[in-house]
Amino acid sequence: MKKKWDLRIPQILAAPIFFIALLFGILKISAQECPVLVSPTDGTTLVPVDASISWEAVTGVPGYIISLGTTPGGNDILNKRNVGTATTFIPEIGLPESTEIFITITLFFFNQPNIVCDNQSFTTAALSEAPQCAISTFPANDAKNVNTATNISWGSSPSATGYFLSLGTTLNGSEILTSTDVENSLNYNPPADLPAETEIYITLIPYNRIGLATGCSSTMFTTSPEAILPLCTTMISPVNGETNVPLSPTLEWNAVPDATGYRVSIGTSPFETNILDDAIFFKTSTVIIDFEPNRTFFISIYPFNEAGEAIGCTQETFSTALGCGPYFDPESGDLLVINPELSFPDSVLICLGNEFNIITATDEADGYRWFQLDDRGNETLLSTTSEVSITEEGEYLYEAYVNIEDSGILFECASSKIFKAKISQAPEIDDIKVQLSANSLNYEIITTTNGNYEYAIDNEEGPYQDTNRFTNISLQNHTVYVRDKAGCGIAERLVELDLTVNGFPNFFTPNGDGINDYWQFIPPSEINENNVSVIYIFDKFGTLLAQIAPNTKGWNGNLNGRQLPESEYWFKAVSNNNKLFKGHFSLKR
């Protein structure tokens, strides 16, 4: 999701990155490693001289610099070519035969030391035949109105060690340039302008130690009337090689006299134009929106006019360094990011009907932003502090950022996440189901409302539990509490212990623990005419086991000093007015 403030990503600090890490608690990503060759692999022999070289990509590395030489660490074949983030390189003129080639891969970083990796090597095969013909690339075959100041360029014949070049006004002619050994080059700049409005023939013959290429055809182009080509230009901003370039910079270059426009190409490697591809500008500046951070970009600018475009212009580079990482820490060997690591939850609860539902950030940061998201993902800013008031269910965006100052300019490194707000409400207790066990109670608490609740017994401060069931509760009165986890309220209810039917207990537990050890009539709280005078206790066969009076402890479950087993027992009670009560109860041990 792109936000308008995404473009304000902070610059990398000029201070050592490990110092930044100490200040902002930077998150470690992974230990730095050098890449290994993928093709050809280290130690490979009989490698074709036209082989391309590729290596593993390394996470968090902004770019690679490649050197090729015939000695360890040497650069006599290729000297420190910056290839951007590309992980493949094709030597333009091929490789020497029967030679051990040493490749040095350097990891390129911004405002900190580059890492020069250990040499890897492979050995090329011997040539077995003469080279193939090369193809002229500029001017193209049968091209018209070619400027008389043009250069001549051609594609590589990889097994060639040199080229013979002839230029003439007739097929296979050489009156402009007799057959000349231009060595292992891929272009030629004639010392003088070519004749105007003339057909020019190019004859190009590659050679190596085995011999000359055979059957090579000439190509032809026609020059334009005499005209003056514009010269090349150079960058003003950013200058060639500049780092710390803003992500949305204004690109500006020097004006060239007699130029009517400029063709501009930008890529992330010397061989790509994936940012701008031959775009035409009629002024000397342009704004590029949202460059990727921590990248090297390669820019080519060719002024042009009616005579054609400038010849031989040099590619220039600049690097952005405004991202928040990952960066390599040379002290620890780790990749680091500056963005805050978020611990904010995926969802939060808000209270139904509460106009002041306050949500607080859980992360340490220099600043915060809270957005409400609609069904289309559009954002409405709600707060720029560590707290936000949320009154509706839905999706929201939370952002925390740290401020980084560089050269007097303040930038941000931000992390964000989408979370959901869900409605909760104060609990209401509907019922408490009580279940009797041998010497304890079990509760199940039923609420009339739905919410994210927790439960406690006898103490409003807790401890609370997530389940609404309590087991092994003592045989006495208890108060239960139901609390909304979002702080929307607490409900409570007293559960009075009633173990009798009309004063006669429905069970007792004569196990000697001092609780409910005797079965005895418990007079109701109100005095009435049904006060009991005597109680008879029977087993299930009708055998009289005991006779008790209301003013005694009651029956202890024994017969003649012997404990009777767990079972159902029956009673018959006679009131003072000779009214008869019958029932049964359980003996539990």
Coordinates of C-alpha atoms in Angstrom, one line a residue, residues 111-465:
N111 CA 29.4 5.2 3.3
Q112 CA 31.2 2.2 4.7
P113 CA 34.1 0.0 3.6
N114 CA 33.5 -2.4 0.7
I115 CA 34.2 -6.1 1.2
V116 CA 36.7 -7.6 -1.1
C117 CA 36.0 -11.3 -1.4
D118 CA 38.6 -14.1 -1.8
N119 CA 39.7 -14.9 -5.3
Q120 CA 38.0 -17.7 -7.2
S121 CA 39.3 -19.0 -10.5
F122 CA 38.6 -21.2 -13.5
T123 CA 40.7 -22.2 -16.5
T124 CA 39.7 -21.5 -20.1
A125 CA 40.0 -24.1 -22.9
A126 CA 42.4 -23.9 -25.8
L127 CA 41.2 -22.5 -29.1
S128 CA 40.6 -25.2 -31.7
E129 CA 39.5 -23.1 -34.7
A130 CA 39.6 -19.7 -36.3
P131 CA 37.0 -17.2 -35.0
Q132 CA 33.6 -16.6 -36.5
C133 CA 32.8 -13.4 -38.4
A134 CA 31.8 -10.4 -36.4
I135 CA 28.7 -8.3 -37.0
S136 CA 28.8 -4.5 -37.4
T137 CA 26.4 -2.9 -34.9
F138 CA 26.8 0.8 -35.7
P139 CA 26.1 2.1 -38.2
A140 CA 23.6 -0.7 -38.9
N141 CA 23.8 -2.4 -42.3
D142 CA 22.0 -0.2 -45.0
A143 CA 21.6 2.7 -42.5
K144 CA 20.9 6.1 -44.2
N145 CA 21.9 9.7 -43.3
V146 CA 24.6 8.6 -41.0
N147 CA 26.6 11.5 -39.7
T148 CA 30.1 11.8 -41.2
A149 CA 31.7 12.0 -37.8
T150 CA 30.4 8.6 -36.8
N151 CA 32.4 5.9 -35.0
I152 CA 32.3 2.3 -36.2
S153 CA 31.3 -0.4 -33.7
W154 CA 30.8 -4.2 -33.9
G155 CA 29.9 -7.2 -31.8
S156 CA 32.4 -9.5 -30.3
S157 CA 33.6 -12.6 -31.9
P158 CA 34.5 -14.3 -28.6
S159 CA 37.4 -16.4 -29.8
A160 CA 39.0 -13.5 -31.7
T161 CA 42.2 -12.0 -30.4
G162 CA 42.0 -9.1 -32.8
Y163 CA 40.3 -7.6 -35.9
F164 CA 41.3 -6.3 -39.3
L165 CA 39.2 -3.3 -40.4
S166 CA 38.8 -1.8 -43.8
L167 CA 36.7 1.2 -45.0
G168 CA 36.0 2.0 -48.6
T169 CA 33.5 3.4 -51.0
T170 CA 33.1 0.2 -52.9
L171 CA 32.4 -3.4 -51.9
N172 CA 35.5 -4.8 -50.2
G173 CA 37.2 -1.4 -50.9
S174 CA 39.9 0.1 -48.6
E175 CA 40.5 3.6 -50.0
I176 CA 39.3 5.3 -46.8
L177 CA 41.0 2.9 -44.4
T178 CA 43.3 0.2 -45.6
S179 CA 43.2 -3.1 -43.7
T180 CA 44.2 -2.1 -40.2
D181 CA 44.8 -4.3 -37.2
V182 CA 42.6 -2.6 -34.5
E183 CA 43.6 -5.3 -32.0
N184 CA 41.1 -6.7 -29.6
S185 CA 38.8 -3.7 -29.7
L186 CA 35.1 -3.4 -30.5
N187 CA 35.1 0.1 -32.0
Y188 CA 37.0 2.4 -34.2
N189 CA 37.0 6.2 -34.4
P190 CA 38.1 7.4 -37.8
P191 CA 40.7 10.2 -37.5
A192 CA 38.8 12.3 -40.0
D193 CA 35.2 12.7 -41.0
L194 CA 33.9 10.4 -43.6
P195 CA 32.9 11.8 -47.0
A196 CA 29.4 13.2 -47.1
E197 CA 26.5 11.6 -49.0
T198 CA 28.6 8.6 -49.8
E199 CA 28.1 4.8 -49.5
I200 CA 30.7 3.5 -47.1
Y201 CA 31.5 -0.2 -46.9
I202 CA 32.8 -1.8 -43.7
T203 CA 34.9 -5.0 -44.0
L204 CA 35.7 -6.6 -40.6
I205 CA 37.8 -9.8 -40.3
P206 CA 38.4 -11.3 -36.8
Y207 CA 41.6 -13.4 -36.3
N208 CA 43.3 -15.5 -33.6
R209 CA 46.5 -17.6 -33.5
I210 CA 44.9 -20.3 -35.6
G211 CA 43.9 -18.0 -38.5
L212 CA 41.5 -15.5 -40.0
A213 CA 37.7 -15.7 -40.1
T214 CA 36.6 -16.7 -43.5
G215 CA 33.5 -15.7 -45.6
C216 CA 32.9 -12.5 -43.8
S217 CA 30.6 -10.1 -45.7
S218 CA 30.9 -6.3 -45.8
T219 CA 28.2 -4.0 -44.5
M220 CA 27.2 -0.7 -46.0
F221 CA 25.8 2.6 -44.8
T222 CA 25.2 6.0 -46.5
T223 CA 26.5 9.2 -44.9
S224 CA 24.4 12.3 -44.6
P225 CA 25.2 15.8 -45.9
E226 CA 27.8 17.6 -43.9
A227 CA 26.5 18.6 -40.5
I228 CA 27.9 19.2 -37.0
L229 CA 26.9 16.6 -34.4
P230 CA 26.4 17.9 -30.8
L231 CA 29.0 17.0 -28.2
C232 CA 28.4 14.8 -25.2
T233 CA 27.2 16.2 -21.9
T234 CA 27.9 15.5 -18.2
M235 CA 25.7 15.3 -15.2
I236 CA 25.4 18.4 -12.9
S237 CA 23.2 16.7 -10.3
P238 CA 23.9 14.2 -9.2
V239 CA 27.5 14.3 -10.3
N240 CA 29.1 11.1 -11.6
G241 CA 29.7 8.7 -8.7
E242 CA 27.7 10.6 -6.2
T243 CA 26.1 8.8 -3.2
N244 CA 23.3 9.7 -0.8
V245 CA 21.1 10.8 -3.7
P246 CA 17.4 11.4 -2.8
L247 CA 14.9 8.9 -3.8
S248 CA 13.0 11.4 -6.0
P249 CA 15.8 13.6 -7.3
T250 CA 15.9 16.2 -10.0
L251 CA 18.4 15.0 -12.6
E252 CA 20.2 17.8 -14.3
W253 CA 22.9 17.9 -17.0
N254 CA 25.0 20.4 -18.8
A255 CA 23.4 22.1 -21.8
V256 CA 25.1 21.3 -25.1
P257 CA 25.3 24.0 -27.9
D258 CA 23.4 23.0 -31.1
A259 CA 21.6 20.2 -29.3
T260 CA 17.9 20.1 -29.9
G261 CA 17.2 17.3 -27.4
Y262 CA 18.6 14.6 -25.2
R263 CA 18.0 10.8 -25.2
V264 CA 18.3 9.5 -21.6
S265 CA 18.5 5.9 -20.4
I266 CA 18.8 4.7 -16.8
G267 CA 19.2 1.2 -15.5
T268 CA 20.2 -0.8 -12.4
S269 CA 23.2 -2.3 -14.2
P270 CA 25.4 -1.1 -17.0
F271 CA 23.6 -3.3 -19.5
E272 CA 19.9 -2.5 -18.6
T273 CA 17.6 0.4 -19.2
N274 CA 14.8 -0.8 -16.9
I275 CA 14.2 2.7 -15.3
L276 CA 14.2 4.9 -18.4
D277 CA 14.6 3.5 -21.9
D278 CA 15.8 6.1 -24.4
A279 CA 13.4 8.7 -23.2
I280 CA 13.6 12.1 -25.1
F281 CA 13.8 15.4 -23.2
F282 CA 14.0 18.9 -24.7
K283 CA 15.3 20.5 -21.6
T284 CA 18.3 19.7 -19.4
S285 CA 16.6 18.4 -16.3
T286 CA 13.8 16.0 -15.2
V287 CA 12.4 14.7 -11.9
I288 CA 12.4 10.9 -11.3
I289 CA 9.8 9.7 -8.8
D290 CA 10.7 7.1 -6.1
F291 CA 14.0 5.6 -7.0
E292 CA 14.7 2.4 -5.1
P293 CA 17.0 3.0 -2.0
N294 CA 20.4 1.5 -1.6
R295 CA 21.0 1.0 -5.4
T296 CA 23.5 2.1 -7.9
F297 CA 22.0 3.5 -11.1
F298 CA 23.7 3.8 -14.5
I299 CA 22.7 6.8 -16.7
S300 CA 23.5 7.5 -20.4
I301 CA 22.7 10.8 -22.0
Y302 CA 23.0 11.4 -25.8
P303 CA 22.4 15.0 -27.1
F304 CA 21.0 15.0 -30.6
N305 CA 20.1 17.5 -33.4
E306 CA 19.2 17.2 -37.0
A307 CA 22.6 15.8 -37.9
G308 CA 22.2 13.0 -35.4
E309 CA 23.2 12.2 -31.9
A310 CA 26.5 12.6 -30.0
I311 CA 29.0 9.8 -30.4
G312 CA 30.9 7.9 -27.8
C313 CA 29.2 9.5 -24.7
T314 CA 30.3 7.9 -21.4
Q315 CA 27.9 6.2 -19.0
E316 CA 27.8 7.8 -15.5
T317 CA 26.6 6.5 -12.2
F318 CA 25.0 7.6 -9.0
S319 CA 23.8 5.8 -5.9
T320 CA 20.8 6.2 -3.6
A321 CA 21.4 5.7 0.1
L322 CA 18.2 6.8 1.7
G323 CA 16.8 3.5 2.8
C324 CA 16.5 2.1 6.3
G325 CA 18.7 -0.9 5.6
P326 CA 19.7 -3.6 5.5
Y327 CA 23.3 -2.3 5.9
F328 CA 26.4 -4.2 6.6
D329 CA 28.1 -3.6 10.0
P330 CA 31.8 -4.1 9.5
E331 CA 32.3 -4.6 13.3
S332 CA 29.7 -7.4 13.8
G333 CA 29.6 -8.8 10.3
D334 CA 25.8 -8.5 10.4
L335 CA 23.2 -6.9 8.2
L336 CA 21.2 -4.3 10.1
V337 CA 17.9 -2.4 9.6
I338 CA 16.9 0.8 11.3
N339 CA 13.1 0.4 11.1
P340 CA 11.5 -0.3 14.5
E341 CA 10.6 -3.9 15.2
L342 CA 6.8 -3.9 15.9
S343 CA 5.1 -5.9 18.7
F344 CA 1.7 -4.3 18.3
P345 CA -1.0 -7.0 18.2
D346 CA -3.0 -8.1 15.1
S347 CA -6.3 -7.1 16.8
V348 CA -7.6 -4.9 19.6
L349 CA -10.9 -4.8 21.6
I350 CA -12.9 -1.7 22.0
C351 CA -15.9 -1.2 24.4
L352 CA -19.4 -1.0 23.0
G353 CA -20.8 2.5 23.4
N354 CA -17.6 4.0 24.8
E355 CA -16.7 7.2 23.1
F356 CA -13.2 7.2 24.6
N357 CA -11.7 3.8 23.6
I358 CA -8.0 4.6 23.9
I359 CA -5.5 2.3 22.1
T360 CA -1.8 2.8 23.1
A361 CA 1.3 2.0 21.0
T362 CA 3.3 -1.0 22.3
D363 CA 6.6 0.0 20.7
E364 CA 9.3 2.5 21.5
A365 CA 9.7 5.0 18.7
D366 CA 10.1 8.7 17.9
G367 CA 6.7 9.1 16.4
Y368 CA 3.5 7.3 15.5
R369 CA 0.6 7.5 13.0
W370 CA -2.8 5.8 13.1
F371 CA -5.0 5.5 10.1
Q372 CA -8.5 4.1 9.6
L373 CA -8.9 2.1 6.4
D374 CA -12.1 1.9 4.4
D375 CA -13.3 -1.0 2.1
R376 CA -11.0 0.2 -0.7
G377 CA -7.9 0.6 1.4
N378 CA -8.1 4.4 1.5
E379 CA -6.6 5.9 4.7
T380 CA -7.9 8.6 7.1
L381 CA -5.4 9.9 9.6
L382 CA -6.7 9.6 13.1
S383 CA -3.7 10.4 15.4
T384 CA 0.0 11.3 15.3
T385 CA 0.7 10.5 19.0
S386 CA 1.3 7.2 20.8
E387 CA -2.5 7.0 21.5
V388 CA -5.6 6.9 19.4
S389 CA -9.3 6.9 20.1
I390 CA -11.2 4.2 18.1
T391 CA -15.0 4.0 18.2
E392 CA -15.8 1.6 15.3
E393 CA -15.0 -1.9 14.3
G394 CA -12.9 -2.3 11.2
E395 CA -9.3 -2.3 9.8
Y396 CA -6.7 0.3 10.9
L397 CA -3.1 1.0 10.1
Y398 CA -0.5 1.5 12.8
E399 CA 2.9 3.0 12.1
A400 CA 5.9 3.7 14.3
Y401 CA 9.0 5.4 13.1
V402 CA 12.4 6.6 14.3
N403 CA 13.9 9.9 13.3
I404 CA 17.4 10.1 11.8
E405 CA 19.3 13.3 11.2
D406 CA 21.9 13.6 8.4
S407 CA 23.5 16.8 7.3
G408 CA 20.9 18.8 9.2
I409 CA 18.0 17.0 7.5
L410 CA 15.5 14.9 9.5
F411 CA 14.4 11.6 7.9
E412 CA 12.2 8.8 9.1
C413 CA 12.5 5.0 9.2
A414 CA 9.1 3.6 9.6
S415 CA 7.4 0.2 10.2
S416 CA 3.7 -0.4 9.9
K417 CA 1.1 -3.1 10.2
I418 CA -2.7 -3.4 9.6
F419 CA -4.7 -4.5 12.7
K420 CA -8.4 -5.1 13.4
A421 CA -10.6 -3.4 16.0
K422 CA -13.3 -5.6 17.4
I423 CA -16.3 -4.6 19.6
S424 CA -16.4 -5.9 23.2
Q425 CA -19.0 -5.1 25.9
A426 CA -19.6 -5.2 29.6
P427 CA -20.6 -8.7 30.8
E428 CA -24.0 -9.6 32.2
I429 CA -24.4 -12.9 34.2
D430 CA -27.5 -14.9 33.2
D431 CA -27.1 -18.0 35.3
I432 CA -24.6 -20.0 37.3
K433 CA -25.1 -23.7 37.0
V434 CA -24.1 -25.5 40.3
Q435 CA -23.1 -29.1 40.3
L436 CA -22.6 -31.0 43.6
S437 CA -19.8 -33.6 43.9
A438 CA -18.7 -35.7 46.9
N439 CA -17.4 -32.8 49.0
S440 CA -17.3 -29.8 46.7
L441 CA -19.1 -27.8 44.1
N442 CA -18.6 -27.1 40.3
Y443 CA -19.7 -23.8 38.8
E444 CA -20.5 -23.0 35.1
I445 CA -21.0 -19.3 34.5
I446 CA -23.4 -18.3 31.7
T447 CA -23.5 -14.7 30.4
T448 CA -26.2 -13.1 28.3
T449 CA -23.6 -11.0 26.4
N450 CA -20.8 -12.1 24.0
G451 CA -17.3 -10.8 24.6
N452 CA -13.8 -11.6 25.4
Y453 CA -14.2 -12.4 29.1
E454 CA -12.2 -13.8 31.9
Y455 CA -13.4 -15.2 35.2
A456 CA -12.5 -15.2 39.0
I457 CA -14.0 -16.3 42.2
D458 CA -14.2 -14.6 45.6
N459 CA -11.7 -11.8 44.7
E460 CA -12.4 -9.1 42.2
E461 CA -8.7 -8.6 41.7
G462 CA -8.3 -12.2 40.6
P463 CA -6.5 -14.4 39.7
Y464 CA -8.7 -14.6 36.5
Q465 CA -9.0 -17.5 34.1

